[in-house]
Amino acid sequence: MTQIIWNGLFVGSFYALVALGYSMVYGIMKLLNFAHGDLYMLGAFIGFALLTSFSGFTATLSLVALLVVLLLSMVGTGLAGVAIERIAYRPLRSAPRLSLLITAVGASFALEYGMRIIAGPNPQVYPVRLGGSSVHVLGARIGVAQLVLIGVAIALMVTLNAMVMRSRQGRAMRAIALDPVAARLMGVDVNRVIAMAFFIGSALAGAAGVMAGSYYGSINFLMGFIIGLKAFTAAVIGGIGSFKGAMLGGVVLGLLESFGTHFLGGQWRDVFAFAFLILFLTVRPTGLLGERVTERV
């Protein structure tokens, strides 16, 4: 049982990182950015390119090199997210939401098949793979690499939460989420704050991509599709638009998959998780930490 819970927490940390980007963008723009999962894929490939280019350095200092590459990949995917917002979403900000949704799907396909042209259709083996020793805690086998990756994920999530709740930019994000027109009238640069939200959310997805590539050892151009769906599911379970809800939803989804794999088998893992989502939303459509919104007329 301890092993099942640990496996769920480990997978859930990846889902939580990507789900945070969904919640940030939806909370500010009310946009379901379906290209977000492909930024996870982009981050993995940026890390792959950097690690391949500096293979001599990574061979001697694999963990240090991976952390450096992680930061560079976060910057790269963050800038890619800002570019997508500036080119694809900003001109349509006042358009019907369906137009934005279709544009998000188009941006997703552009990233996926653009990477297919660049990197090819075959899976790529990651140059650095975290392995090493493990420890046994309460009957569970916990790898040192898993501890490092979960530690990095928790550090990123805590940093983001502190920034949103305590910094000036975080207050601006929350103000725009409540009322963008009033925020603009109060002097908030809405375009700049939205671009920053895209940068941060995309950077977190890129970090998750590098972490997944270094742990699982293989990446491909479609890897962002499934993780995007699952991160979106995690955001909905937690209450989309809520940062803490996205983190909690990622952990819950990871635990559901872990228990589903153990009791029903790996082929029923996704069926179990999404069936739970359907049943859960019939009982609590706003998610675990979501709030019911009433529109004033």
PDB file of C-alpha atoms in Angstrom:
ATOM      1  CA  MET A   1       0.000   0.000   0.000  1.00  0.00           C
ATOM      2  CA  THR A   2       2.826   2.415   0.795  1.00  0.00           C
ATOM      3  CA  GLN A   3       4.402   1.691  -2.590  1.00  0.00           C
ATOM      4  CA  ILE A   4       1.109   2.403  -4.370  1.00  0.00           C
ATOM      5  CA  ILE A   5       0.729   5.726  -2.575  1.00  0.00           C
ATOM      6  CA  TRP A   6       4.324   6.733  -3.305  1.00  0.00           C
ATOM      7  CA  ASN A   7       3.966   5.904  -7.008  1.00  0.00           C
ATOM      8  CA  GLY A   8       0.803   7.987  -7.151  1.00  0.00           C
ATOM      9  CA  LEU A   9       2.462  10.952  -5.454  1.00  0.00           C
ATOM     10  CA  PHE A  10       5.413  10.777  -7.839  1.00  0.00           C
ATOM     11  CA  VAL A  11       3.289  10.733 -11.001  1.00  0.00           C
ATOM     12  CA  GLY A  12       0.935  13.314  -9.510  1.00  0.00           C
ATOM     13  CA  SER A  13       3.781  15.800  -9.080  1.00  0.00           C
ATOM     14  CA  PHE A  14       4.243  15.884 -12.877  1.00  0.00           C
ATOM     15  CA  TYR A  15       0.521  16.333 -13.429  1.00  0.00           C
ATOM     16  CA  ALA A  16       0.428  19.141 -10.855  1.00  0.00           C
ATOM     17  CA  LEU A  17       3.233  21.091 -12.538  1.00  0.00           C
ATOM     18  CA  VAL A  18       1.488  21.030 -15.910  1.00  0.00           C
ATOM     19  CA  ALA A  19      -1.974  21.608 -14.385  1.00  0.00           C
ATOM     20  CA  LEU A  20      -0.734  24.825 -12.786  1.00  0.00           C
ATOM     21  CA  GLY A  21      -0.244  26.325 -16.241  1.00  0.00           C
ATOM     22  CA  TYR A  22      -3.800  25.429 -17.226  1.00  0.00           C
ATOM     23  CA  SER A  23      -5.168  27.037 -14.079  1.00  0.00           C
ATOM     24  CA  MET A  24      -3.061  30.191 -14.422  1.00  0.00           C
ATOM     25  CA  VAL A  25      -4.191  30.867 -17.989  1.00  0.00           C
ATOM     26  CA  TYR A  26      -7.812  29.948 -17.331  1.00  0.00           C
ATOM     27  CA  GLY A  27      -7.935  32.036 -14.163  1.00  0.00           C
ATOM     28  CA  ILE A  28      -6.731  35.145 -15.999  1.00  0.00           C
ATOM     29  CA  MET A  29      -8.136  34.745 -19.525  1.00  0.00           C
ATOM     30  CA  LYS A  30     -10.848  32.074 -19.120  1.00  0.00           C
ATOM     31  CA  LEU A  31      -9.021  30.207 -21.896  1.00  0.00           C
ATOM     32  CA  LEU A  32      -8.449  26.449 -22.078  1.00  0.00           C
ATOM     33  CA  ASN A  33      -4.948  26.469 -23.538  1.00  0.00           C
ATOM     34  CA  PHE A  34      -4.848  23.038 -25.168  1.00  0.00           C
ATOM     35  CA  ALA A  35      -1.377  23.801 -26.512  1.00  0.00           C
ATOM     36  CA  HIS A  36      -0.073  23.721 -22.951  1.00  0.00           C
ATOM     37  CA  GLY A  37       0.629  19.994 -22.917  1.00  0.00           C
ATOM     38  CA  ASP A  38       2.778  20.364 -26.018  1.00  0.00           C
ATOM     39  CA  LEU A  39       4.959  22.891 -24.211  1.00  0.00           C
ATOM     40  CA  TYR A  40       5.748  19.989 -21.873  1.00  0.00           C
ATOM     41  CA  MET A  41       6.898  18.093 -24.969  1.00  0.00           C
ATOM     42  CA  LEU A  42       8.836  21.131 -26.198  1.00  0.00           C
ATOM     43  CA  GLY A  43      10.658  21.425 -22.875  1.00  0.00           C
ATOM     44  CA  ALA A  44      11.676  17.771 -23.076  1.00  0.00           C
ATOM     45  CA  PHE A  45      13.102  18.261 -26.576  1.00  0.00           C
ATOM     46  CA  ILE A  46      14.915  21.478 -25.628  1.00  0.00           C
ATOM     47  CA  GLY A  47      16.518  19.583 -22.771  1.00  0.00           C
ATOM     48  CA  PHE A  48      17.355  16.742 -25.157  1.00  0.00           C
ATOM     49  CA  ALA A  49      19.044  19.136 -27.589  1.00  0.00           C
ATOM     50  CA  LEU A  50      21.058  20.837 -24.847  1.00  0.00           C
ATOM     51  CA  LEU A  51      22.166  17.590 -23.240  1.00  0.00           C
ATOM     52  CA  THR A  52      23.169  16.179 -26.611  1.00  0.00           C
ATOM     53  CA  SER A  53      25.162  19.293 -27.484  1.00  0.00           C
ATOM     54  CA  PHE A  54      27.102  19.195 -24.208  1.00  0.00           C
ATOM     55  CA  SER A  55      27.406  15.433 -23.870  1.00  0.00           C
ATOM     56  CA  GLY A  56      30.997  15.611 -22.546  1.00  0.00           C
ATOM     57  CA  PHE A  57      29.988  17.872 -19.678  1.00  0.00           C
ATOM     58  CA  THR A  58      26.872  15.885 -18.820  1.00  0.00           C
ATOM     59  CA  ALA A  59      28.807  12.622 -18.664  1.00  0.00           C
ATOM     60  CA  THR A  60      30.882  13.832 -15.721  1.00  0.00           C
ATOM     61  CA  LEU A  61      28.340  15.949 -13.834  1.00  0.00           C
ATOM     62  CA  SER A  62      24.992  14.461 -14.806  1.00  0.00           C
ATOM     63  CA  LEU A  63      22.870  15.865 -11.955  1.00  0.00           C
ATOM     64  CA  VAL A  64      24.402  19.354 -12.047  1.00  0.00           C
ATOM     65  CA  ALA A  65      24.131  19.433 -15.831  1.00  0.00           C
ATOM     66  CA  LEU A  66      20.527  18.317 -15.662  1.00  0.00           C
ATOM     67  CA  LEU A  67      19.629  21.128 -13.251  1.00  0.00           C
ATOM     68  CA  VAL A  68      21.298  23.692 -15.531  1.00  0.00           C
ATOM     69  CA  VAL A  69      19.499  22.256 -18.549  1.00  0.00           C
ATOM     70  CA  LEU A  70      16.258  22.293 -16.551  1.00  0.00           C
ATOM     71  CA  LEU A  71      16.577  26.044 -15.980  1.00  0.00           C
ATOM     72  CA  LEU A  72      17.491  26.732 -19.615  1.00  0.00           C
ATOM     73  CA  SER A  73      14.574  24.617 -20.837  1.00  0.00           C
ATOM     74  CA  MET A  74      12.238  26.534 -18.548  1.00  0.00           C
ATOM     75  CA  VAL A  75      13.411  29.792 -20.118  1.00  0.00           C
ATOM     76  CA  GLY A  76      12.997  28.361 -23.626  1.00  0.00           C
ATOM     77  CA  THR A  77       9.494  27.018 -23.072  1.00  0.00           C
ATOM     78  CA  GLY A  78       8.523  30.174 -21.201  1.00  0.00           C
ATOM     79  CA  LEU A  79       9.503  32.299 -24.195  1.00  0.00           C
ATOM     80  CA  ALA A  80       7.652  29.890 -26.499  1.00  0.00           C
ATOM     81  CA  GLY A  81       4.532  30.311 -24.365  1.00  0.00           C
ATOM     82  CA  VAL A  82       4.838  34.111 -24.558  1.00  0.00           C
ATOM     83  CA  ALA A  83       5.216  33.876 -28.343  1.00  0.00           C
ATOM     84  CA  ILE A  84       2.093  31.726 -28.640  1.00  0.00           C
ATOM     85  CA  GLU A  85       0.132  34.208 -26.534  1.00  0.00           C
ATOM     86  CA  ARG A  86       1.378  37.178 -28.560  1.00  0.00           C
ATOM     87  CA  ILE A  87       0.844  35.650 -32.005  1.00  0.00           C
ATOM     88  CA  ALA A  88      -2.161  33.356 -31.570  1.00  0.00           C
ATOM     89  CA  TYR A  89      -4.195  34.518 -28.568  1.00  0.00           C
ATOM     90  CA  ARG A  90      -3.759  38.259 -28.092  1.00  0.00           C
ATOM     91  CA  PRO A  91      -5.319  39.275 -31.454  1.00  0.00           C
ATOM     92  CA  LEU A  92      -8.383  37.154 -30.592  1.00  0.00           C
ATOM     93  CA  ARG A  93      -8.755  38.201 -26.974  1.00  0.00           C
ATOM     94  CA  SER A  94     -12.023  40.041 -27.638  1.00  0.00           C
ATOM     95  CA  ALA A  95     -13.301  37.365 -30.040  1.00  0.00           C
ATOM     96  CA  PRO A  96     -15.791  34.639 -29.033  1.00  0.00           C
ATOM     97  CA  ARG A  97     -14.271  31.991 -26.795  1.00  0.00           C
ATOM     98  CA  LEU A  98     -14.851  29.315 -29.417  1.00  0.00           C
ATOM     99  CA  SER A  99     -12.402  31.113 -31.706  1.00  0.00           C
ATOM    100  CA  LEU A 100      -9.748  31.062 -28.989  1.00  0.00           C
ATOM    101  CA  LEU A 101     -10.416  27.393 -28.304  1.00  0.00           C
ATOM    102  CA  ILE A 102      -9.999  26.454 -31.963  1.00  0.00           C
ATOM    103  CA  THR A 103      -6.824  28.538 -32.117  1.00  0.00           C
ATOM    104  CA  ALA A 104      -5.468  26.677 -29.071  1.00  0.00           C
ATOM    105  CA  VAL A 105      -6.101  23.338 -30.779  1.00  0.00           C
ATOM    106  CA  GLY A 106      -4.350  24.635 -33.905  1.00  0.00           C
ATOM    107  CA  ALA A 107      -1.356  25.798 -31.862  1.00  0.00           C
ATOM    108  CA  SER A 108      -1.192  22.341 -30.288  1.00  0.00           C
ATOM    109  CA  PHE A 109      -1.036  20.602 -33.661  1.00  0.00           C
ATOM    110  CA  ALA A 110       1.519  23.140 -34.914  1.00  0.00           C
ATOM    111  CA  LEU A 111       3.847  22.362 -32.007  1.00  0.00           C
ATOM    112  CA  GLU A 112       3.391  18.597 -32.292  1.00  0.00           C
ATOM    113  CA  TYR A 113       3.938  18.208 -36.008  1.00  0.00           C
ATOM    114  CA  GLY A 114       6.488  20.990 -36.185  1.00  0.00           C
ATOM    115  CA  MET A 115       8.562  18.959 -33.729  1.00  0.00           C
ATOM    116  CA  ARG A 116       7.905  15.847 -35.820  1.00  0.00           C
ATOM    117  CA  ILE A 117       9.479  17.600 -38.810  1.00  0.00           C
ATOM    118  CA  ILE A 118      12.478  18.761 -36.763  1.00  0.00           C
ATOM    119  CA  ALA A 119      13.173  15.679 -34.631  1.00  0.00           C
ATOM    120  CA  GLY A 120      11.548  12.929 -36.676  1.00  0.00           C
ATOM    121  CA  PRO A 121       8.705  10.538 -35.849  1.00  0.00           C
ATOM    122  CA  ASN A 122      10.745   8.034 -33.844  1.00  0.00           C
ATOM    123  CA  PRO A 123      11.157   8.225 -30.054  1.00  0.00           C
ATOM    124  CA  GLN A 124      14.434   9.700 -28.844  1.00  0.00           C
ATOM    125  CA  VAL A 125      16.541   8.255 -26.030  1.00  0.00           C
ATOM    126  CA  TYR A 126      17.353  10.884 -23.418  1.00  0.00           C
ATOM    127  CA  PRO A 127      21.123  11.493 -23.029  1.00  0.00           C
ATOM    128  CA  VAL A 128      20.919  11.567 -19.220  1.00  0.00           C
ATOM    129  CA  ARG A 129      18.760   9.167 -17.284  1.00  0.00           C
ATOM    130  CA  LEU A 130      18.420   9.387 -13.552  1.00  0.00           C
ATOM    131  CA  GLY A 131      18.805   6.072 -11.817  1.00  0.00           C
ATOM    132  CA  GLY A 132      20.993   5.157  -8.920  1.00  0.00           C
ATOM    133  CA  SER A 133      20.280   3.759  -5.510  1.00  0.00           C
ATOM    134  CA  SER A 134      17.031   3.539  -3.597  1.00  0.00           C
ATOM    135  CA  VAL A 135      15.874   3.411  -0.004  1.00  0.00           C
ATOM    136  CA  HIS A 136      13.118   1.393   1.642  1.00  0.00           C
ATOM    137  CA  VAL A 137      10.589   3.275   3.749  1.00  0.00           C
ATOM    138  CA  LEU A 138       7.658   1.414   5.349  1.00  0.00           C
ATOM    139  CA  GLY A 139       7.942  -1.317   2.755  1.00  0.00           C
ATOM    140  CA  ALA A 140       8.072   1.062  -0.228  1.00  0.00           C
ATOM    141  CA  ARG A 141      11.066   1.224  -2.552  1.00  0.00           C
ATOM    142  CA  ILE A 142      11.834   4.910  -3.107  1.00  0.00           C
ATOM    143  CA  GLY A 143      14.459   5.849  -5.647  1.00  0.00           C
ATOM    144  CA  VAL A 144      16.860   8.687  -4.965  1.00  0.00           C
ATOM    145  CA  ALA A 145      16.040  10.088  -8.415  1.00  0.00           C
ATOM    146  CA  GLN A 146      12.356  10.134  -7.496  1.00  0.00           C
ATOM    147  CA  LEU A 147      13.131  12.062  -4.319  1.00  0.00           C
ATOM    148  CA  VAL A 148      15.175  14.617  -6.269  1.00  0.00           C
ATOM    149  CA  LEU A 149      12.474  15.118  -8.892  1.00  0.00           C
ATOM    150  CA  ILE A 150       9.678  15.426  -6.347  1.00  0.00           C
ATOM    151  CA  GLY A 151      11.827  17.876  -4.384  1.00  0.00           C
ATOM    152  CA  VAL A 152      12.305  20.015  -7.502  1.00  0.00           C
ATOM    153  CA  ALA A 153       8.578  19.875  -8.292  1.00  0.00           C
ATOM    154  CA  ILE A 154       7.615  20.891  -4.745  1.00  0.00           C
ATOM    155  CA  ALA A 155      10.157  23.733  -4.765  1.00  0.00           C
ATOM    156  CA  LEU A 156       8.741  25.077  -8.044  1.00  0.00           C
ATOM    157  CA  MET A 157       5.148  24.865  -6.804  1.00  0.00           C
ATOM    158  CA  VAL A 158       5.923  26.524  -3.464  1.00  0.00           C
ATOM    159  CA  THR A 159       7.831  29.300  -5.232  1.00  0.00           C
ATOM    160  CA  LEU A 160       4.937  29.910  -7.616  1.00  0.00           C
ATOM    161  CA  ASN A 161       2.389  29.990  -4.805  1.00  0.00           C
ATOM    162  CA  ALA A 162       4.514  32.464  -2.824  1.00  0.00           C
ATOM    163  CA  MET A 163       4.924  34.679  -5.880  1.00  0.00           C
ATOM    164  CA  VAL A 164       1.216  34.727  -6.676  1.00  0.00           C
ATOM    165  CA  MET A 165       0.125  35.363  -3.099  1.00  0.00           C
ATOM    166  CA  ARG A 166       2.808  37.794  -1.911  1.00  0.00           C
ATOM    167  CA  SER A 167       4.406  39.632  -4.826  1.00  0.00           C
ATOM    168  CA  ARG A 168       3.188  42.704  -6.680  1.00  0.00           C
ATOM    169  CA  GLN A 169       2.930  40.752  -9.942  1.00  0.00           C
ATOM    170  CA  GLY A 170       0.910  38.090  -8.177  1.00  0.00           C
ATOM    171  CA  ARG A 171      -1.550  40.701  -6.928  1.00  0.00           C
ATOM    172  CA  ALA A 172      -1.843  42.018 -10.475  1.00  0.00           C
ATOM    173  CA  MET A 173      -2.645  38.505 -11.738  1.00  0.00           C
ATOM    174  CA  ARG A 174      -5.341  38.060  -9.114  1.00  0.00           C
ATOM    175  CA  ALA A 175      -6.778  41.496  -9.914  1.00  0.00           C
ATOM    176  CA  ILE A 176      -7.039  40.669 -13.617  1.00  0.00           C
ATOM    177  CA  ALA A 177      -8.651  37.328 -12.791  1.00  0.00           C
ATOM    178  CA  LEU A 178     -11.336  39.158 -10.781  1.00  0.00           C
ATOM    179  CA  ASP A 179     -11.990  42.063 -13.166  1.00  0.00           C
ATOM    180  CA  PRO A 180      -9.627  42.828 -16.092  1.00  0.00           C
ATOM    181  CA  VAL A 181     -11.372  46.101 -16.976  1.00  0.00           C
ATOM    182  CA  ALA A 182     -11.113  47.476 -13.440  1.00  0.00           C
ATOM    183  CA  ALA A 183      -7.496  46.300 -13.222  1.00  0.00           C
ATOM    184  CA  ARG A 184      -6.656  48.195 -16.408  1.00  0.00           C
ATOM    185  CA  LEU A 185      -8.347  51.322 -15.068  1.00  0.00           C
ATOM    186  CA  MET A 186      -6.242  51.049 -11.912  1.00  0.00           C
ATOM    187  CA  GLY A 187      -3.053  51.134 -13.983  1.00  0.00           C
ATOM    188  CA  VAL A 188      -2.271  47.426 -14.324  1.00  0.00           C
ATOM    189  CA  ASP A 189      -0.535  46.547 -17.589  1.00  0.00           C
ATOM    190  CA  VAL A 190      -2.849  43.691 -18.550  1.00  0.00           C
ATOM    191  CA  ASN A 191      -0.860  42.572 -21.598  1.00  0.00           C
ATOM    192  CA  ARG A 192       2.357  42.372 -19.615  1.00  0.00           C
ATOM    193  CA  VAL A 193       0.778  40.428 -16.754  1.00  0.00           C
ATOM    194  CA  ILE A 194      -0.891  37.940 -19.103  1.00  0.00           C
ATOM    195  CA  ALA A 195       2.419  37.430 -20.919  1.00  0.00           C
ATOM    196  CA  MET A 196       4.098  36.780 -17.566  1.00  0.00           C
ATOM    197  CA  ALA A 197       1.425  34.215 -16.674  1.00  0.00           C
ATOM    198  CA  PHE A 198       2.063  32.420 -19.952  1.00  0.00           C
ATOM    199  CA  PHE A 199       5.808  32.510 -19.327  1.00  0.00           C
ATOM    200  CA  ILE A 200       5.531  31.037 -15.831  1.00  0.00           C
ATOM    201  CA  GLY A 201       2.986  28.374 -16.760  1.00  0.00           C
ATOM    202  CA  SER A 202       4.937  27.332 -19.850  1.00  0.00           C
ATOM    203  CA  ALA A 203       8.190  27.238 -17.892  1.00  0.00           C
ATOM    204  CA  LEU A 204       6.655  24.856 -15.344  1.00  0.00           C
ATOM    205  CA  ALA A 205       5.437  22.589 -18.152  1.00  0.00           C
ATOM    206  CA  GLY A 206       8.920  22.632 -19.685  1.00  0.00           C
ATOM    207  CA  ALA A 207      10.465  21.698 -16.352  1.00  0.00           C
ATOM    208  CA  ALA A 208       8.086  18.743 -16.070  1.00  0.00           C
ATOM    209  CA  GLY A 209       9.072  17.656 -19.588  1.00  0.00           C
ATOM    210  CA  VAL A 210      12.782  17.602 -18.775  1.00  0.00           C
ATOM    211  CA  MET A 211      12.126  15.756 -15.530  1.00  0.00           C
ATOM    212  CA  ALA A 212       9.973  13.153 -17.302  1.00  0.00           C
ATOM    213  CA  GLY A 213      12.546  12.642 -20.061  1.00  0.00           C
ATOM    214  CA  SER A 214      15.407  12.190 -17.614  1.00  0.00           C
ATOM    215  CA  TYR A 215      13.414   9.725 -15.522  1.00  0.00           C
ATOM    216  CA  TYR A 216      11.623   7.627 -18.142  1.00  0.00           C
ATOM    217  CA  GLY A 217      14.481   7.839 -20.649  1.00  0.00           C
ATOM    218  CA  SER A 218      12.464   8.322 -23.841  1.00  0.00           C
ATOM    219  CA  ILE A 219      10.606  11.219 -25.481  1.00  0.00           C
ATOM    220  CA  ASN A 220       8.501  11.626 -28.626  1.00  0.00           C
ATOM    221  CA  PHE A 221       6.617  14.390 -30.411  1.00  0.00           C
ATOM    222  CA  LEU A 222       3.199  13.205 -29.161  1.00  0.00           C
ATOM    223  CA  MET A 223       4.142  12.889 -25.501  1.00  0.00           C
ATOM    224  CA  GLY A 224       2.434  16.180 -24.658  1.00  0.00           C
ATOM    225  CA  PHE A 225      -1.016  15.091 -25.849  1.00  0.00           C
ATOM    226  CA  ILE A 226      -1.770  12.584 -23.087  1.00  0.00           C
ATOM    227  CA  ILE A 227      -0.077  14.598 -20.336  1.00  0.00           C
ATOM    228  CA  GLY A 228      -2.055  17.627 -21.485  1.00  0.00           C
ATOM    229  CA  LEU A 229      -5.346  15.773 -21.154  1.00  0.00           C
ATOM    230  CA  LYS A 230      -4.396  14.422 -17.751  1.00  0.00           C
ATOM    231  CA  ALA A 231      -3.154  17.782 -16.481  1.00  0.00           C
ATOM    232  CA  PHE A 232      -6.404  19.351 -17.661  1.00  0.00           C
ATOM    233  CA  THR A 233      -8.259  16.601 -15.800  1.00  0.00           C
ATOM    234  CA  ALA A 234      -6.190  17.330 -12.679  1.00  0.00           C
ATOM    235  CA  ALA A 235      -7.000  21.038 -12.952  1.00  0.00           C
ATOM    236  CA  VAL A 236     -10.718  20.257 -13.256  1.00  0.00           C
ATOM    237  CA  ILE A 237     -10.649  17.869 -10.290  1.00  0.00           C
ATOM    238  CA  GLY A 238      -8.949  20.467  -8.124  1.00  0.00           C
ATOM    239  CA  GLY A 239     -11.069  23.352  -9.390  1.00  0.00           C
ATOM    240  CA  ILE A 240      -9.797  24.999 -12.557  1.00  0.00           C
ATOM    241  CA  GLY A 241      -8.531  28.491 -11.889  1.00  0.00           C
ATOM    242  CA  SER A 242      -7.309  27.569  -8.409  1.00  0.00           C
ATOM    243  CA  PHE A 243      -3.540  27.166  -7.962  1.00  0.00           C
ATOM    244  CA  LYS A 244      -3.828  25.030  -4.867  1.00  0.00           C
ATOM    245  CA  GLY A 245      -6.612  23.089  -6.538  1.00  0.00           C
ATOM    246  CA  ALA A 246      -4.342  22.290  -9.486  1.00  0.00           C
ATOM    247  CA  MET A 247      -1.675  20.913  -7.155  1.00  0.00           C
ATOM    248  CA  LEU A 248      -4.217  18.884  -5.200  1.00  0.00           C
ATOM    249  CA  GLY A 249      -5.887  17.650  -8.378  1.00  0.00           C
ATOM    250  CA  GLY A 250      -2.573  16.441  -9.775  1.00  0.00           C
ATOM    251  CA  VAL A 251      -1.884  14.433  -6.633  1.00  0.00           C
ATOM    252  CA  VAL A 252      -5.415  12.992  -6.586  1.00  0.00           C
ATOM    253  CA  LEU A 253      -5.189  11.952 -10.251  1.00  0.00           C
ATOM    254  CA  GLY A 254      -1.794  10.360  -9.681  1.00  0.00           C
ATOM    255  CA  LEU A 255      -3.147   8.370  -6.746  1.00  0.00           C
ATOM    256  CA  LEU A 256      -6.201   7.296  -8.744  1.00  0.00           C
ATOM    257  CA  GLU A 257      -4.005   6.004 -11.556  1.00  0.00           C
ATOM    258  CA  SER A 258      -1.721   4.218  -9.131  1.00  0.00           C
ATOM    259  CA  PHE A 259      -4.585   2.441  -7.376  1.00  0.00           C
ATOM    260  CA  GLY A 260      -6.296   1.702 -10.692  1.00  0.00           C
ATOM    261  CA  THR A 261      -3.122   0.125 -12.068  1.00  0.00           C
ATOM    262  CA  HIS A 262      -2.667  -2.004  -8.971  1.00  0.00           C
ATOM    263  CA  PHE A 263      -6.227  -3.311  -8.674  1.00  0.00           C
ATOM    264  CA  LEU A 264      -7.403  -3.349 -12.305  1.00  0.00           C
ATOM    265  CA  GLY A 265      -4.196  -3.530 -14.347  1.00  0.00           C
ATOM    266  CA  GLY A 266      -2.325  -0.991 -16.436  1.00  0.00           C
ATOM    267  CA  GLN A 267      -4.722  -1.208 -19.383  1.00  0.00           C
ATOM    268  CA  TRP A 268      -7.584   0.040 -17.168  1.00  0.00           C
ATOM    269  CA  ARG A 269      -5.628   2.877 -15.576  1.00  0.00           C
ATOM    270  CA  ASP A 270      -7.002   5.700 -17.714  1.00  0.00           C
ATOM    271  CA  VAL A 271     -10.509   4.221 -17.759  1.00  0.00           C
ATOM    272  CA  PHE A 272     -10.552   4.205 -13.965  1.00  0.00           C
ATOM    273  CA  ALA A 273      -9.222   7.768 -13.673  1.00  0.00           C
ATOM    274  CA  PHE A 274     -11.584   9.349 -16.209  1.00  0.00           C
ATOM    275  CA  ALA A 275     -14.592   7.387 -14.966  1.00  0.00           C
ATOM    276  CA  PHE A 276     -13.880   8.812 -11.512  1.00  0.00           C
ATOM    277  CA  LEU A 277     -13.701  12.294 -13.055  1.00  0.00           C
ATOM    278  CA  ILE A 278     -17.148  11.904 -14.600  1.00  0.00           C
ATOM    279  CA  LEU A 279     -18.700  10.633 -11.381  1.00  0.00           C
ATOM    280  CA  PHE A 280     -16.929  13.275  -9.299  1.00  0.00           C
ATOM    281  CA  LEU A 281     -18.111  16.171 -11.481  1.00  0.00           C
ATOM    282  CA  THR A 282     -21.724  15.030 -11.182  1.00  0.00           C
ATOM    283  CA  VAL A 283     -21.390  15.475  -7.405  1.00  0.00           C
ATOM    284  CA  ARG A 284     -19.109  18.535  -7.294  1.00  0.00           C
ATOM    285  CA  PRO A 285     -18.915  20.263 -10.696  1.00  0.00           C
ATOM    286  CA  THR A 286     -16.705  23.091  -9.368  1.00  0.00           C
ATOM    287  CA  GLY A 287     -13.916  20.720  -8.272  1.00  0.00           C
ATOM    288  CA  LEU A 288     -12.345  20.202  -4.874  1.00  0.00           C
ATOM    289  CA  LEU A 289     -11.294  23.812  -4.255  1.00  0.00           C
ATOM    290  CA  GLY A 290     -13.266  25.584  -6.975  1.00  0.00           C
ATOM    291  CA  GLU A 291     -15.851  28.198  -6.129  1.00  0.00           C
ATOM    292  CA  ARG A 292     -19.264  28.566  -7.685  1.00  0.00           C
ATOM    293  CA  VAL A 293     -19.291  31.798  -9.688  1.00  0.00           C
ATOM    294  CA  THR A 294     -22.442  33.887  -9.956  1.00  0.00           C
ATOM    295  CA  GLU A 295     -22.699  36.393 -12.763  1.00  0.00           C
ATOM    296  CA  ARG A 296     -24.179  39.728 -11.816  1.00  0.00           C
ATOM    297  CA  VAL A 297     -26.579  41.281 -14.313  1.00  0.00           C
TER     298      VAL A 297
END
